[in-house]
Coordinates of C-alpha atoms in Angstrom, one line a residue:
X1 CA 23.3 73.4 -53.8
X2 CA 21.9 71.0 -56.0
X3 CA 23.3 68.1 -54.4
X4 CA 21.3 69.4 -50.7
X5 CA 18.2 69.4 -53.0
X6 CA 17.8 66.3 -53.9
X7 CA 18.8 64.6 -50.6
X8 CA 15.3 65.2 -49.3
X9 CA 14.2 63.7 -52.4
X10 CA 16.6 61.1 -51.8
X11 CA 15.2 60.6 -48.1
X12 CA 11.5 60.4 -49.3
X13 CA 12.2 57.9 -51.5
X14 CA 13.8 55.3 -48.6
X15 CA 11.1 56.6 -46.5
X16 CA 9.3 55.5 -48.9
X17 CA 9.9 51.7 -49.3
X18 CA 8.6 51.1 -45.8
X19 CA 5.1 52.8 -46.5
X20 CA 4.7 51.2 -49.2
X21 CA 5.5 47.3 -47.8
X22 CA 2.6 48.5 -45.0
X23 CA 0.4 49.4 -47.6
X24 CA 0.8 46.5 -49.5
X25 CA 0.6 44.6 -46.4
X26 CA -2.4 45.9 -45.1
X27 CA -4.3 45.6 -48.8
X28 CA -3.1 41.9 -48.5
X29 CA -4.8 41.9 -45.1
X30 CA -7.5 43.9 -46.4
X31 CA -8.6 40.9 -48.9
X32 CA -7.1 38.0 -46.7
X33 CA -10.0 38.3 -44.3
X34 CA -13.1 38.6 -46.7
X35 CA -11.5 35.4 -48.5
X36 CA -10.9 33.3 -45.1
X37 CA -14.6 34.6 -44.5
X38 CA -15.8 32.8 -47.7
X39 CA -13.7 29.5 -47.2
X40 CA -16.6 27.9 -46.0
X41 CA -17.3 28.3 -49.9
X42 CA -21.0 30.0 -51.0
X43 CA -24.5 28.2 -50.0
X44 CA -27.1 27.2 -51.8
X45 CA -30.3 25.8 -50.6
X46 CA -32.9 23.0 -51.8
X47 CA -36.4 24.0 -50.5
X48 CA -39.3 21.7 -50.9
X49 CA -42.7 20.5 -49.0
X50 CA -43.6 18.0 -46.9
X51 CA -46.8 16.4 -46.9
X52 CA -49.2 13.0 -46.2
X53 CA -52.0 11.5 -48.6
X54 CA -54.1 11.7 -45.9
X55 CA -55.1 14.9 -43.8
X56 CA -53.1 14.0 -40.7
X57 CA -52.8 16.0 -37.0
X58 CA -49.8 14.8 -35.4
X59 CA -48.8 14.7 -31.7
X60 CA -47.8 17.7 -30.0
X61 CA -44.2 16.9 -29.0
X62 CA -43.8 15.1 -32.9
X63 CA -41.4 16.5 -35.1
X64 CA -40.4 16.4 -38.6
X65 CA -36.7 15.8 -39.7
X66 CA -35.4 16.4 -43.0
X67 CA -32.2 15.5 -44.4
X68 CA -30.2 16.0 -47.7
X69 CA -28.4 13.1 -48.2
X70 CA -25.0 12.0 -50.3
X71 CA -25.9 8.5 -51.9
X72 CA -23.0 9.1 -54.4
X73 CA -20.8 5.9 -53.5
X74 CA -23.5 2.9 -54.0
X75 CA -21.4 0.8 -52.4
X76 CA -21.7 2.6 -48.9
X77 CA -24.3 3.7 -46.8
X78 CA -25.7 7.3 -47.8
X79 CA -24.7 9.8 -45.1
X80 CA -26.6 13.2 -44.0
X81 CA -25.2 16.0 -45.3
X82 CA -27.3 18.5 -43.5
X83 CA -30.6 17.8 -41.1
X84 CA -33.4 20.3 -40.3
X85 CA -35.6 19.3 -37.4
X86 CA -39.2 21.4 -37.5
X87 CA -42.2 21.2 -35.3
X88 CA -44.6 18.1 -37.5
X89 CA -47.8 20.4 -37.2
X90 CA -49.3 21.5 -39.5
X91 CA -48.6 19.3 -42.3
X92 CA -47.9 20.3 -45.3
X93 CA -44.9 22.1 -43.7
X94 CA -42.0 23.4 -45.7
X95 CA -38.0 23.1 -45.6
X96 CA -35.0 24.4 -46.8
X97 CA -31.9 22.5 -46.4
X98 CA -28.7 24.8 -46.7
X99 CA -25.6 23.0 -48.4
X100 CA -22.4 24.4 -49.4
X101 CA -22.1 24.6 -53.2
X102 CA -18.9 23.2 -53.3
X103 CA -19.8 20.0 -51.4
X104 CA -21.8 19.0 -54.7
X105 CA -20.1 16.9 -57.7
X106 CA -21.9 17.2 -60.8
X107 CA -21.7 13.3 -61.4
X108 CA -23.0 13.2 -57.5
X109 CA -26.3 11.1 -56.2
X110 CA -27.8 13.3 -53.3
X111 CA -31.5 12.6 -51.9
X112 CA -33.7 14.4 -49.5
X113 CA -35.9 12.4 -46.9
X114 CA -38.1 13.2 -44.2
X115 CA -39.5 11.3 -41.5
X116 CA -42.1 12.1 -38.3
X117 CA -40.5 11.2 -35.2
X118 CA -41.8 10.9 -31.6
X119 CA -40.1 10.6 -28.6
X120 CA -37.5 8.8 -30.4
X121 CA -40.3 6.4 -32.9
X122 CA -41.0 6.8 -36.2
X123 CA -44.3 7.7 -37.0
X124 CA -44.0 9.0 -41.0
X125 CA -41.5 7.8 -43.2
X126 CA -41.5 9.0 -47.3
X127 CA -42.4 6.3 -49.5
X128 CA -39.5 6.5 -52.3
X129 CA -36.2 8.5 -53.0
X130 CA -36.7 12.0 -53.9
X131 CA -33.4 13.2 -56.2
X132 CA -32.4 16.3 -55.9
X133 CA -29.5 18.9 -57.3
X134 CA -28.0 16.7 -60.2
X135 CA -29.2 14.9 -63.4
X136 CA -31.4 17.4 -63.6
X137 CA -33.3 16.6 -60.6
X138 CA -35.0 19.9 -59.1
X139 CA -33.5 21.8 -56.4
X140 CA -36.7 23.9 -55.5
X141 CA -40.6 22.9 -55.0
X142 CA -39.1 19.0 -53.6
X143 CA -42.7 17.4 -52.9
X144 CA -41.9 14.9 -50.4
X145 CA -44.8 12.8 -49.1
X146 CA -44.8 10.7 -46.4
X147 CA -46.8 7.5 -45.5
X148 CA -47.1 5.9 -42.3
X149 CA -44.0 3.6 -40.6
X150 CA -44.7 -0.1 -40.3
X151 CA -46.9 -0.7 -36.8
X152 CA -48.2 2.9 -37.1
X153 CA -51.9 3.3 -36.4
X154 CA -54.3 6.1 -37.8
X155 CA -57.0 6.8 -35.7
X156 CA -59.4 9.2 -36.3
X157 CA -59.8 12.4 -34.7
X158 CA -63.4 13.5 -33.6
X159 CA -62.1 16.7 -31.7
X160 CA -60.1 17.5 -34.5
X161 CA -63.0 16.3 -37.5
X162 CA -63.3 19.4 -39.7
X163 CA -67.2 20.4 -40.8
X164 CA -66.7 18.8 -44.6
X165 CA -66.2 15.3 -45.7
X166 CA -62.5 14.8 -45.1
X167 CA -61.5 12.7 -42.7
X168 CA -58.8 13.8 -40.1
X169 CA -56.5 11.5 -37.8
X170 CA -54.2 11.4 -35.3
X171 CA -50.9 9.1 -34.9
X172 CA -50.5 6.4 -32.7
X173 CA -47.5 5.0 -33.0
X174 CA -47.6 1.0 -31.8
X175 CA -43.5 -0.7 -32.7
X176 CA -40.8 1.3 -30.6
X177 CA -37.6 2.5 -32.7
X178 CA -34.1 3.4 -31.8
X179 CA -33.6 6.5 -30.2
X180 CA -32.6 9.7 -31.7
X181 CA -30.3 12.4 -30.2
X182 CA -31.8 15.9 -29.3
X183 CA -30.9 18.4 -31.7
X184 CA -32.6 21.8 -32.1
X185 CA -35.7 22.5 -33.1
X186 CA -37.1 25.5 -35.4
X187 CA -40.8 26.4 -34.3
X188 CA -43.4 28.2 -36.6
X189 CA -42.4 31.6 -36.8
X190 CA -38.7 31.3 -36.9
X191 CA -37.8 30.9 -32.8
X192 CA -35.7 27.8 -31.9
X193 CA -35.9 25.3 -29.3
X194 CA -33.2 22.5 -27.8
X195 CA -35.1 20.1 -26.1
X196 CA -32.7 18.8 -23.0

């Protein structure tokens, strides 16, 4: 009698061994997906603004780029990390330029820059390199000014002259540049455009 008693016992425990492989399995699925969800690593952002000495009203259809750039090799051309493209009015605008954390070496050179394109020309350009993330250079409240592109004309505004003394202009650009490729565009407000 004993013996029939502890063959259920017996049959629980092979049972058993194949419950437990799918449980182990799916707990290994259970944290496999969160981790290959994360592989793009965490993200971290430098924020900043961008602004002109003078009080400037740009074109319509300009708009403002802003890059992080790696300038760690000297040797080598810096290249763009990650680009934000924003609508150039009203200046000061501000950015935020998301990296991923693990893209950055502590002994690293990274820069942002900005420039005012339209239709393709340069219009604003900043006026030195702005260090960011390491040596510590800040990450947050960049101040990135900008000063007019060689061949750029200011012209002042009258429908645009405010009541005080300040004097407002428009841009007219004069030197064409090379073309850039359209990328999207994020308007005031958060809504996004791809110009075609």
């Amino acid at each position: 009698m004993s013996a029939l008693q502890t063959l259920p016992h017996v049959t629980e425990r092979t049972n058993s061994k194949p419950r437990r492989r799918i449980l182990l399995a799916l707990l290994a699925l259970g944290v496999a997906v969160p981790l290959a969800a994360c592989a793009g690593g965490p993200q971290e952002t430098v924020s900043g603004t961008i602004t002109t000495r003078e009080r400037v009203v740009m074109p319509p259809d300009a708009v403002l780029v802003v890059r992080l750039l790696d300038a760690t090799r000297g040797d080598m051309a810096a290249y763009t990390m990650v680009e934000q493209r924003l609508v150039a009015n009203p200046l000061p605008s501000r950015f935020e330029l998301r990296y991923r954390y693990g893209d950055i070496s502590p002994s690293g050179t990274y820069y942002v820059q900005a420039q005012i394109e339209q239709g393709g020309r340069v219009l604003y350009i900043n006026d030195q390199n702005y260090s960011v993330l390491t040596r510590n250079s800040p990450y947050r409240n960049v101040l990135v000014n900008l000063i007019p592109a060689a061949g750029t004309m200011m012209v002042p505004s009258s429908s645009m002259a405010p009541a005080t003394s300040t004097t407002t202009t428009t841009v007219i650009q004069t030197t064409p540049a090379a073309p850039v490729p359209p990328t999207t565009i994020i308007l005031p407000g958060g809504s996004v455009v791809t110009p075609r």
